[in-house]
């Protein structure tokens, strides 16, 4: 094989000093990393402060951010240049200071015009921000070029529209890009584009037997699209003066080449989550080689990393008010995964993981990139301590259980897409599918699929529950048949969405950097797991009295006895949460999935918990209509006679850790706020305690945690005096956000959450 | 059902006087025809001459045709308005004279810009005719809106490109629209658009179970596209001042409504064959009602029919030089099928069939519409005599065996698409697939799939034949394995073409006027059947000496003994033709076909016989390299020691009639030229003899015949003095053409064909 490639000659310089292996003859980034990375077991003492260039750039950028903030999150927008890899020339923040270059459009923070997903949304994003619609573009993308959104609505059934309208299925990626695909951007640095094009050409030659089934034809066309996208990436890089047809030859080039890959992705796609993947150890190899050669200093290495991270802080997408109400505070999930263990027992921690976290010190906290530590108690103590320290100081990072990742995905090259969704870099892609509201489904089970808010008959005319109080056995029969119906409808709705996304908004630029023979997961999601659990426990033990309206529809519930609830380390309540998860997932798995993808589910709501709660009536656990749902897998923090986390942080974590990741392989999201005083009296104690909490939680099988360390008083003050806290960043469900960018409702929701003041 | 429709009220006036039936409650045009048509058994004495309005319009149109002819077939072209149903406002020839209105663009004969099939072809059509390319359109249809042509080439395999380049598979609809779909345009007149939209909405509601397989999603989206196309048809008609949301209320409206349906089709699609279907008896019902009511006279009825036919003479498409070399003389196959027998034993002949043929007298001969008589010896003698008369006078009509159609398609509502391809109107559609060159396959069998012209290895490296003369048994083994390979490659190439056509150039406007639950045929085709047959007979009996080049490739053949040939009523030769047909069709049937369509094949080359011949080397029957193949199923007319039709017209027809239509359900094309003197001494005798020839041919199972009645001397004179014969129209393979519009090569080919001077 090797002799056939053009690359071998070209790589003499690029690969000089690297340990060889399979990666030299075929695309195999992981093999390159494993053979070449230098594990780092020390502490953070080697880190260098901010460079003058970084400071200048960051100062300028903060000025632009202020303007953007004053203009409700929009610095500037394009309205008539459909964004493609080659639609814009080169753009800079301060050209002479930038070690890493490349903007989405011609100016920093200017949002691109991205109509392929839906011209209505693209135009709505313009008008809702006071920009003009271009009539010619509207004509092009209405009469001649169909979009994803139009395709989806052309195929939907009336029942799907009804379920969507009534928000039993909600947040569907039919009016925004599905995102969550991570290109293996490292491949450009390691191999250069020409080699990657050659490999795609081979894949095209070998795609399918000669029998042209629809599947084969589709894939053959996709490979051609990918091939063209690679050629366009070269053109894009050339507009900045770089030739990425060849591999990178030093650290600066490696970072630049890799970033060009990511830049191509965000030029071509406005996806809900545009994650960059797992790049830390990979880049460390190049930095380490340059350091050893004496080509750069640690100070310069940090400067390069800071500049890359700054680019990720600048990513912007034009979005609609509807989108912003689902995902508040302009997240784009440039999720960057660091650390993790290797399958061979070494950790994958390098100095670069420190450098990346250190950007939060050099440039201060920031929502993006969504920094994600793949955690294990087996990681070197120096790193675990440093990560705990940065988490405490910044409330800007999240942790995922790397032991569970390796066991479930069979790879030590996973990265997180979006918040909690793992994929093996370059080998898996996900069909993102938002979520079904399973506590609303509790109400549908009681009311025979008639919606408690709109009074519409959304699902089958199942028998209503009619007793004065709710009978547990009767309820369970109803709930199961409601979930059966919902799972089928949900999966088939997603089948349409992904068919049309592939047809009208195919992610060629990202998929070009991945294996042709991909594994695809079909991600569903569950909202309201804690409320569904608590409601069922209330029905079982709480002797719930039902209040009905004049039409006989149950509209309110009064639990008369105490009942066990999820989030308090109660085994029966936690088992009920697992039962819901297992039962729903089993029904999901029964369905046909697009491209025979592997179904998964998540317990994750992002900030949509607020709008989901708004659409959900009173629930049998005593939760009030319209109140936000607890986010993700979080226990309820609602006021309610029998509700809330009553047993402290560790009990709450124990309950969450009991949820079976094996059944929720799209991830289980848990967001916690800890009062600093609850962690100890001084910083060292607090850091060590936080590290110990993380060790314990993950060893018990907890999957994920967003760590916030602050008091509610701080948030209340920031609510009143936003001008005092321009950079206050907090973790919400699955991402970090500037507190001031949350809607008033979401600020109130965050403040109402439990802030644990004891373990 | 009836009570649910909006139409019942609206139709009180439209349907007044019609006999009711199932057609009132659901779409069933055939039922309406069967219950309401008036069979006509008389002669042509009722026909009326040309009306003054027709004369004015036709005179004006002929002036435009002259300009068009002087400009090499292009009167004018659009370059920047992608043609859609609503892209152009109203246009007229002479507004105040037109009883039937509607043009493809804003001006008569102006060719529309139709880029959805391929921007390269659309631009090539412009530049090859001296028009400018619009850069903005090129950008739209290159960067943002992919086209059918690009999709196909993205999915092709190298082997497919090679087979295409070497013309073993040829004329594929990958660089032009597949066409051959016939909307049931009558539905608009009978039901109005609103009812049709309602029915499509119901179909959408009932499409698929809830399981969203790719097939179901595709069809649901297609129905939505159809629904929008119907809405656009209303807008298009409204621009001419007509409200086609309701049914037609008189003959003029019925013709106008029906024509709007067809006009929508030709605005939306530049298909190779855009046939109008079977509209004669249907329209006669409306005319007859108006005549009986005294609302119109026969003179006015003929005027309406003449105006409709004139519109069909005006249809133009922008086409490339490559296309014109395949299909010479600007055919668009506005094929219009008349006559035919009913399943109940009545003929479907009405006065309207006479009126339609009479347009060839009133306005003179014309290539379009492609007038097609569905013939049976059971048709009334008055009509058969009149059809024979018009065929003799005009050499502009063709005949198809209606007895075979009814027996094979189970319907008396078939129409011909293009030349010889039957579909049941509104119920079937065809995936058109051009053809494989089976005499070139004879050479591949001898040379181990190495091409005799290009020396390329096109197929598998099969063993070459190496003897000094050709061994029959060895040849047959080789030929079979070559056909096995070719059939698989051919069908899979077509699978790609039709997948992409549906994806990028879907015929929504036509399919909106057809049943949602369509039967689809997958048409393949065979070129060179007579030469393949004669070559095999030569190998078997002719002791064919092989001449090889320095590389050992067979390049010429000398048959040393006489051998039986096809076209001379020799049973063994004719059986060999059937063997080739059956064997190839059997291999075709083994393959997976797109959308599980039903495979068929045709013996039809259209005028491509010339380019196919050009690409085919010397053949074992003695045919010289480069010489045109005999068209369709015609016997060879090549000079050659042992070749040609030697036994006269009837022997030739007997051979053709022996070909099994059951195995070539896409049609068997036969073109014959008869010297008038061969038919008899006076016109009455000639007409009666021609009618008797037709009766006999079709009773024996002949499928199709193009009838030309003239002498070769006439053609030779027209070749020398084209100015003397501006309207000389002749039948070539499957259509009629103005002789002066043929290329010099094709004129020479036509002249070289056998002109039978005796029966």
PDB file of N, CA and C in Angstrom, chain B residues 605-674:
ATOM      1  N   UNK B 605     -33.722   2.136 -31.929  1.00  0.00           N
ATOM      2  CA  UNK B 605     -32.491   2.936 -31.843  1.00  0.00           C
ATOM      3  C   UNK B 605     -32.737   4.406 -32.071  1.00  0.00           C
ATOM      4  N   UNK B 606     -33.965   4.751 -32.484  1.00  0.00           N
ATOM      5  CA  UNK B 606     -34.235   6.111 -32.906  1.00  0.00           C
ATOM      6  C   UNK B 606     -33.217   6.431 -34.015  1.00  0.00           C
ATOM      7  N   UNK B 607     -32.730   7.659 -34.107  1.00  0.00           N
ATOM      8  CA  UNK B 607     -31.732   7.916 -35.159  1.00  0.00           C
ATOM      9  C   UNK B 607     -30.307   7.658 -34.694  1.00  0.00           C
ATOM     10  N   UNK B 608     -30.189   7.123 -33.473  1.00  0.00           N
ATOM     11  CA  UNK B 608     -28.852   6.852 -32.959  1.00  0.00           C
ATOM     12  C   UNK B 608     -28.171   5.737 -33.716  1.00  0.00           C
ATOM     13  N   UNK B 609     -28.929   5.024 -34.561  1.00  0.00           N
ATOM     14  CA  UNK B 609     -28.302   3.954 -35.336  1.00  0.00           C
ATOM     15  C   UNK B 609     -27.064   4.451 -36.069  1.00  0.00           C
ATOM     16  N   UNK B 610     -27.054   5.736 -36.427  1.00  0.00           N
ATOM     17  CA  UNK B 610     -25.900   6.263 -37.158  1.00  0.00           C
ATOM     18  C   UNK B 610     -24.675   6.365 -36.238  1.00  0.00           C
ATOM     19  N   UNK B 611     -24.858   6.987 -35.054  1.00  0.00           N
ATOM     20  CA  UNK B 611     -23.689   7.100 -34.164  1.00  0.00           C
ATOM     21  C   UNK B 611     -23.288   5.747 -33.586  1.00  0.00           C
ATOM     22  N   UNK B 612     -24.270   4.866 -33.360  1.00  0.00           N
ATOM     23  CA  UNK B 612     -23.902   3.534 -32.865  1.00  0.00           C
ATOM     24  C   UNK B 612     -23.044   2.823 -33.905  1.00  0.00           C
ATOM     25  N   UNK B 613     -23.446   2.945 -35.152  1.00  0.00           N
ATOM     26  CA  UNK B 613     -22.695   2.296 -36.226  1.00  0.00           C
ATOM     27  C   UNK B 613     -21.293   2.857 -36.337  1.00  0.00           C
ATOM     28  N   UNK B 614     -21.198   4.159 -36.149  1.00  0.00           N
ATOM     29  CA  UNK B 614     -19.896   4.816 -36.229  1.00  0.00           C
ATOM     30  C   UNK B 614     -18.919   4.239 -35.191  1.00  0.00           C
ATOM     31  N   UNK B 615     -19.472   3.832 -34.060  1.00  0.00           N
ATOM     32  CA  UNK B 615     -18.636   3.331 -32.966  1.00  0.00           C
ATOM     33  C   UNK B 615     -18.421   1.820 -33.019  1.00  0.00           C
ATOM     34  N   UNK B 616     -18.879   1.200 -34.075  1.00  0.00           N
ATOM     35  CA  UNK B 616     -18.808  -0.264 -34.145  1.00  0.00           C
ATOM     36  C   UNK B 616     -17.935  -0.700 -35.320  1.00  0.00           C
ATOM     37  N   UNK B 617     -16.972  -1.555 -35.039  1.00  0.00           N
ATOM     38  CA  UNK B 617     -16.019  -2.015 -36.048  1.00  0.00           C
ATOM     39  C   UNK B 617     -16.659  -2.944 -37.080  1.00  0.00           C
ATOM     40  N   UNK B 618     -15.817  -3.504 -37.920  1.00  0.00           N
ATOM     41  CA  UNK B 618     -16.279  -4.517 -38.879  1.00  0.00           C
ATOM     42  C   UNK B 618     -16.933  -5.666 -38.123  1.00  0.00           C
ATOM     43  N   UNK B 619     -17.977  -6.230 -38.701  1.00  0.00           N
ATOM     44  CA  UNK B 619     -18.681  -7.316 -38.005  1.00  0.00           C
ATOM     45  C   UNK B 619     -18.636  -8.594 -38.837  1.00  0.00           C
ATOM     46  N   UNK B 620     -18.788  -9.756 -38.190  1.00  0.00           N
ATOM     47  CA  UNK B 620     -18.611 -11.034 -38.887  1.00  0.00           C
ATOM     48  C   UNK B 620     -19.573 -11.275 -40.037  1.00  0.00           C
ATOM     49  N   UNK B 621     -20.677 -10.512 -40.102  1.00  0.00           N
ATOM     50  CA  UNK B 621     -21.610 -10.704 -41.224  1.00  0.00           C
ATOM     51  C   UNK B 621     -21.124 -10.009 -42.489  1.00  0.00           C
ATOM     52  N   UNK B 622     -20.039  -9.250 -42.365  1.00  0.00           N
ATOM     53  CA  UNK B 622     -19.513  -8.565 -43.535  1.00  0.00           C
ATOM     54  C   UNK B 622     -19.798  -7.071 -43.526  1.00  0.00           C
ATOM     55  N   UNK B 623     -20.580  -6.621 -42.560  1.00  0.00           N
ATOM     56  CA  UNK B 623     -20.852  -5.189 -42.448  1.00  0.00           C
ATOM     57  C   UNK B 623     -19.534  -4.447 -42.199  1.00  0.00           C
ATOM     58  N   UNK B 624     -19.416  -3.268 -42.849  1.00  0.00           N
ATOM     59  CA  UNK B 624     -18.181  -2.489 -42.743  1.00  0.00           C
ATOM     60  C   UNK B 624     -18.195  -1.601 -41.505  1.00  0.00           C
ATOM     61  N   UNK B 625     -17.028  -1.437 -40.917  1.00  0.00           N
ATOM     62  CA  UNK B 625     -16.868  -0.583 -39.733  1.00  0.00           C
ATOM     63  C   UNK B 625     -17.395   0.817 -40.002  1.00  0.00           C
ATOM     64  N   UNK B 626     -18.069   1.371 -39.012  1.00  0.00           N
ATOM     65  CA  UNK B 626     -18.500   2.758 -39.098  1.00  0.00           C
ATOM     66  C   UNK B 626     -19.815   2.983 -39.797  1.00  0.00           C
ATOM     67  N   UNK B 627     -20.257   1.995 -40.565  1.00  0.00           N
ATOM     68  CA  UNK B 627     -21.520   2.151 -41.284  1.00  0.00           C
ATOM     69  C   UNK B 627     -22.686   2.123 -40.289  1.00  0.00           C
ATOM     70  N   UNK B 628     -23.724   2.899 -40.549  1.00  0.00           N
ATOM     71  CA  UNK B 628     -24.867   2.907 -39.625  1.00  0.00           C
ATOM     72  C   UNK B 628     -25.413   1.514 -39.395  1.00  0.00           C
ATOM     73  N   UNK B 629     -25.878   1.282 -38.159  1.00  0.00           N
ATOM     74  CA  UNK B 629     -26.635   0.060 -37.916  1.00  0.00           C
ATOM     75  C   UNK B 629     -28.019   0.250 -38.526  1.00  0.00           C
ATOM     76  N   UNK B 630     -28.675  -0.869 -38.825  1.00  0.00           N
ATOM     77  CA  UNK B 630     -30.088  -0.773 -39.205  1.00  0.00           C
ATOM     78  C   UNK B 630     -30.839  -0.267 -37.978  1.00  0.00           C
ATOM     79  N   UNK B 631     -31.792   0.637 -38.149  1.00  0.00           N
ATOM     80  CA  UNK B 631     -32.468   1.189 -36.977  1.00  0.00           C
ATOM     81  C   UNK B 631     -33.428   0.172 -36.358  1.00  0.00           C
ATOM     82  N   UNK B 632     -33.591   0.279 -35.028  1.00  0.00           N
ATOM     83  CA  UNK B 632     -34.577  -0.532 -34.314  1.00  0.00           C
ATOM     84  C   UNK B 632     -34.459  -2.004 -34.622  1.00  0.00           C
ATOM     85  N   UNK B 633     -35.581  -2.604 -34.997  1.00  0.00           N
ATOM     86  CA  UNK B 633     -35.603  -4.025 -35.331  1.00  0.00           C
ATOM     87  C   UNK B 633     -35.528  -4.235 -36.832  1.00  0.00           C
ATOM     88  N   UNK B 634     -35.186  -3.184 -37.571  1.00  0.00           N
ATOM     89  CA  UNK B 634     -35.111  -3.318 -39.019  1.00  0.00           C
ATOM     90  C   UNK B 634     -34.038  -4.308 -39.447  1.00  0.00           C
ATOM     91  N   UNK B 635     -34.333  -5.050 -40.510  1.00  0.00           N
ATOM     92  CA  UNK B 635     -33.286  -5.887 -41.099  1.00  0.00           C
ATOM     93  C   UNK B 635     -32.172  -5.011 -41.667  1.00  0.00           C
ATOM     94  N   UNK B 636     -31.011  -5.616 -41.767  1.00  0.00           N
ATOM     95  CA  UNK B 636     -29.868  -4.901 -42.339  1.00  0.00           C
ATOM     96  C   UNK B 636     -30.153  -4.510 -43.779  1.00  0.00           C
ATOM     97  N   UNK B 637     -29.774  -3.287 -44.145  1.00  0.00           N
ATOM     98  CA  UNK B 637     -29.852  -2.887 -45.556  1.00  0.00           C
ATOM     99  C   UNK B 637     -28.471  -2.558 -46.087  1.00  0.00           C
ATOM    100  N   UNK B 638     -27.432  -3.074 -45.386  1.00  0.00           N
ATOM    101  CA  UNK B 638     -26.063  -2.808 -45.802  1.00  0.00           C
ATOM    102  C   UNK B 638     -25.732  -3.534 -47.087  1.00  0.00           C
ATOM    103  N   UNK B 639     -24.924  -2.888 -47.879  1.00  0.00           N
ATOM    104  CA  UNK B 639     -24.303  -3.617 -48.969  1.00  0.00           C
ATOM    105  C   UNK B 639     -23.420  -4.677 -48.339  1.00  0.00           C
ATOM    106  N   UNK B 640     -23.398  -5.797 -48.912  1.00  0.00           N
ATOM    107  CA  UNK B 640     -22.572  -6.866 -48.371  1.00  0.00           C
ATOM    108  C   UNK B 640     -22.970  -8.088 -49.144  1.00  0.00           C
ATOM    109  N   UNK B 641     -21.983  -8.878 -49.431  1.00  0.00           N
ATOM    110  CA  UNK B 641     -22.185 -10.007 -50.332  1.00  0.00           C
ATOM    111  C   UNK B 641     -23.436 -10.811 -49.957  1.00  0.00           C
ATOM    112  N   UNK B 642     -23.603 -11.039 -48.638  1.00  0.00           N
ATOM    113  CA  UNK B 642     -24.684 -11.949 -48.250  1.00  0.00           C
ATOM    114  C   UNK B 642     -25.804 -11.225 -47.499  1.00  0.00           C
ATOM    115  N   UNK B 643     -25.741  -9.868 -47.489  1.00  0.00           N
ATOM    116  CA  UNK B 643     -26.645  -9.119 -46.615  1.00  0.00           C
ATOM    117  C   UNK B 643     -27.810  -8.502 -47.362  1.00  0.00           C
ATOM    118  N   UNK B 644     -28.772  -7.947 -46.569  1.00  0.00           N
ATOM    119  CA  UNK B 644     -29.850  -7.155 -47.127  1.00  0.00           C
ATOM    120  C   UNK B 644     -31.168  -7.901 -47.210  1.00  0.00           C
ATOM    121  N   UNK B 645     -32.229  -7.109 -47.369  1.00  0.00           N
ATOM    122  CA  UNK B 645     -33.561  -7.682 -47.566  1.00  0.00           C
ATOM    123  C   UNK B 645     -33.678  -8.082 -49.029  1.00  0.00           C
ATOM    124  N   UNK B 646     -33.725  -9.360 -49.268  1.00  0.00           N
ATOM    125  CA  UNK B 646     -33.713  -9.836 -50.654  1.00  0.00           C
ATOM    126  C   UNK B 646     -35.072 -10.310 -51.103  1.00  0.00           C
ATOM    127  N   UNK B 647     -35.984 -10.492 -50.129  1.00  0.00           N
ATOM    128  CA  UNK B 647     -37.237 -11.163 -50.486  1.00  0.00           C
ATOM    129  C   UNK B 647     -38.460 -10.260 -50.443  1.00  0.00           C
ATOM    130  N   UNK B 648     -38.240  -8.953 -50.380  1.00  0.00           N
ATOM    131  CA  UNK B 648     -39.373  -8.041 -50.496  1.00  0.00           C
ATOM    132  C   UNK B 648     -40.004  -7.654 -49.175  1.00  0.00           C
ATOM    133  N   UNK B 649     -40.976  -6.752 -49.280  1.00  0.00           N
ATOM    134  CA  UNK B 649     -41.608  -6.148 -48.122  1.00  0.00           C
ATOM    135  C   UNK B 649     -42.265  -7.167 -47.198  1.00  0.00           C
ATOM    136  N   UNK B 650     -43.046  -8.068 -47.777  1.00  0.00           N
ATOM    137  CA  UNK B 650     -43.802  -8.971 -46.910  1.00  0.00           C
ATOM    138  C   UNK B 650     -42.890  -9.928 -46.148  1.00  0.00           C
ATOM    139  N   UNK B 651     -41.832 -10.396 -46.810  1.00  0.00           N
ATOM    140  CA  UNK B 651     -40.873 -11.266 -46.124  1.00  0.00           C
ATOM    141  C   UNK B 651     -40.220 -10.511 -44.981  1.00  0.00           C
ATOM    142  N   UNK B 652     -39.887  -9.251 -45.222  1.00  0.00           N
ATOM    143  CA  UNK B 652     -39.272  -8.434 -44.181  1.00  0.00           C
ATOM    144  C   UNK B 652     -40.229  -8.265 -43.011  1.00  0.00           C
ATOM    145  N   UNK B 653     -41.484  -7.963 -43.332  1.00  0.00           N
ATOM    146  CA  UNK B 653     -42.467  -7.793 -42.269  1.00  0.00           C
ATOM    147  C   UNK B 653     -42.692  -9.106 -41.510  1.00  0.00           C
ATOM    148  N   UNK B 654     -42.675 -10.198 -42.212  1.00  0.00           N
ATOM    149  CA  UNK B 654     -42.846 -11.495 -41.535  1.00  0.00           C
ATOM    150  C   UNK B 654     -41.748 -11.745 -40.516  1.00  0.00           C
ATOM    151  N   UNK B 655     -40.520 -11.403 -40.903  1.00  0.00           N
ATOM    152  CA  UNK B 655     -39.408 -11.582 -39.960  1.00  0.00           C
ATOM    153  C   UNK B 655     -39.616 -10.718 -38.718  1.00  0.00           C
ATOM    154  N   UNK B 656     -39.927  -9.449 -38.941  1.00  0.00           N
ATOM    155  CA  UNK B 656     -40.098  -8.541 -37.811  1.00  0.00           C
ATOM    156  C   UNK B 656     -41.254  -8.996 -36.930  1.00  0.00           C
ATOM    157  N   UNK B 657     -42.330  -9.450 -37.578  1.00  0.00           N
ATOM    158  CA  UNK B 657     -43.500  -9.877 -36.802  1.00  0.00           C
ATOM    159  C   UNK B 657     -43.191 -11.088 -35.939  1.00  0.00           C
ATOM    160  N   UNK B 658     -42.148 -11.813 -36.266  1.00  0.00           N
ATOM    161  CA  UNK B 658     -41.794 -12.996 -35.476  1.00  0.00           C
ATOM    162  C   UNK B 658     -41.129 -12.655 -34.137  1.00  0.00           C
ATOM    163  N   UNK B 659     -40.615 -11.453 -34.042  1.00  0.00           N
ATOM    164  CA  UNK B 659     -39.954 -11.053 -32.779  1.00  0.00           C
ATOM    165  C   UNK B 659     -40.991 -11.029 -31.662  1.00  0.00           C
ATOM    166  N   UNK B 660     -40.609 -11.506 -30.504  1.00  0.00           N
ATOM    167  CA  UNK B 660     -41.583 -11.702 -29.424  1.00  0.00           C
ATOM    168  C   UNK B 660     -41.757 -10.433 -28.591  1.00  0.00           C
ATOM    169  N   UNK B 661     -42.898  -9.784 -28.781  1.00  0.00           N
ATOM    170  CA  UNK B 661     -43.191  -8.563 -28.032  1.00  0.00           C
ATOM    171  C   UNK B 661     -43.209  -8.830 -26.526  1.00  0.00           C
ATOM    172  N   UNK B 662     -43.634 -10.025 -26.144  1.00  0.00           N
ATOM    173  CA  UNK B 662     -43.685 -10.368 -24.721  1.00  0.00           C
ATOM    174  C   UNK B 662     -42.314 -10.206 -24.054  1.00  0.00           C
ATOM    175  N   UNK B 663     -41.246 -10.355 -24.833  1.00  0.00           N
ATOM    176  CA  UNK B 663     -39.897 -10.187 -24.274  1.00  0.00           C
ATOM    177  C   UNK B 663     -39.323  -8.804 -24.553  1.00  0.00           C
ATOM    178  N   UNK B 664     -40.044  -8.002 -25.288  1.00  0.00           N
ATOM    179  CA  UNK B 664     -39.546  -6.653 -25.615  1.00  0.00           C
ATOM    180  C   UNK B 664     -40.697  -5.675 -25.422  1.00  0.00           C
ATOM    181  N   UNK B 665     -41.217  -5.680 -24.210  1.00  0.00           N
ATOM    182  CA  UNK B 665     -42.430  -4.901 -23.932  1.00  0.00           C
ATOM    183  C   UNK B 665     -42.182  -3.405 -23.953  1.00  0.00           C
ATOM    184  N   UNK B 666     -40.926  -2.999 -24.109  1.00  0.00           N
ATOM    185  CA  UNK B 666     -40.712  -1.573 -24.321  1.00  0.00           C
ATOM    186  C   UNK B 666     -40.838  -1.205 -25.807  1.00  0.00           C
ATOM    187  N   UNK B 667     -41.074  -2.224 -26.612  1.00  0.00           N
ATOM    188  CA  UNK B 667     -41.392  -1.929 -27.998  1.00  0.00           C
ATOM    189  C   UNK B 667     -40.375  -2.405 -29.012  1.00  0.00           C
ATOM    190  N   UNK B 668     -40.871  -2.661 -30.219  1.00  0.00           N
ATOM    191  CA  UNK B 668     -40.062  -3.165 -31.334  1.00  0.00           C
ATOM    192  C   UNK B 668     -40.328  -2.230 -32.500  1.00  0.00           C
ATOM    193  N   UNK B 669     -39.314  -1.535 -32.916  1.00  0.00           N
ATOM    194  CA  UNK B 669     -39.516  -0.494 -33.912  1.00  0.00           C
ATOM    195  C   UNK B 669     -39.131  -0.980 -35.301  1.00  0.00           C
ATOM    196  N   UNK B 670     -39.997  -0.681 -36.258  1.00  0.00           N
ATOM    197  CA  UNK B 670     -39.765  -1.126 -37.641  1.00  0.00           C
ATOM    198  C   UNK B 670     -40.128   0.032 -38.567  1.00  0.00           C
ATOM    199  N   UNK B 671     -39.193   0.397 -39.417  1.00  0.00           N
ATOM    200  CA  UNK B 671     -39.407   1.522 -40.319  1.00  0.00           C
ATOM    201  C   UNK B 671     -39.317   1.031 -41.749  1.00  0.00           C
ATOM    202  N   UNK B 672     -40.336   1.321 -42.539  1.00  0.00           N
ATOM    203  CA  UNK B 672     -40.330   0.820 -43.912  1.00  0.00           C
ATOM    204  C   UNK B 672     -40.652   1.938 -44.900  1.00  0.00           C
ATOM    205  N   UNK B 673     -40.005   1.858 -46.019  1.00  0.00           N
ATOM    206  CA  UNK B 673     -40.300   2.779 -47.109  1.00  0.00           C
ATOM    207  C   UNK B 673     -40.815   1.976 -48.293  1.00  0.00           C
ATOM    208  N   UNK B 674     -41.949   2.426 -48.773  1.00  0.00           N
ATOM    209  CA  UNK B 674     -42.567   1.717 -49.884  1.00  0.00           C
ATOM    210  C   UNK B 674     -42.668   2.666 -51.074  1.00  0.00           C
TER     211      UNK B 674
END
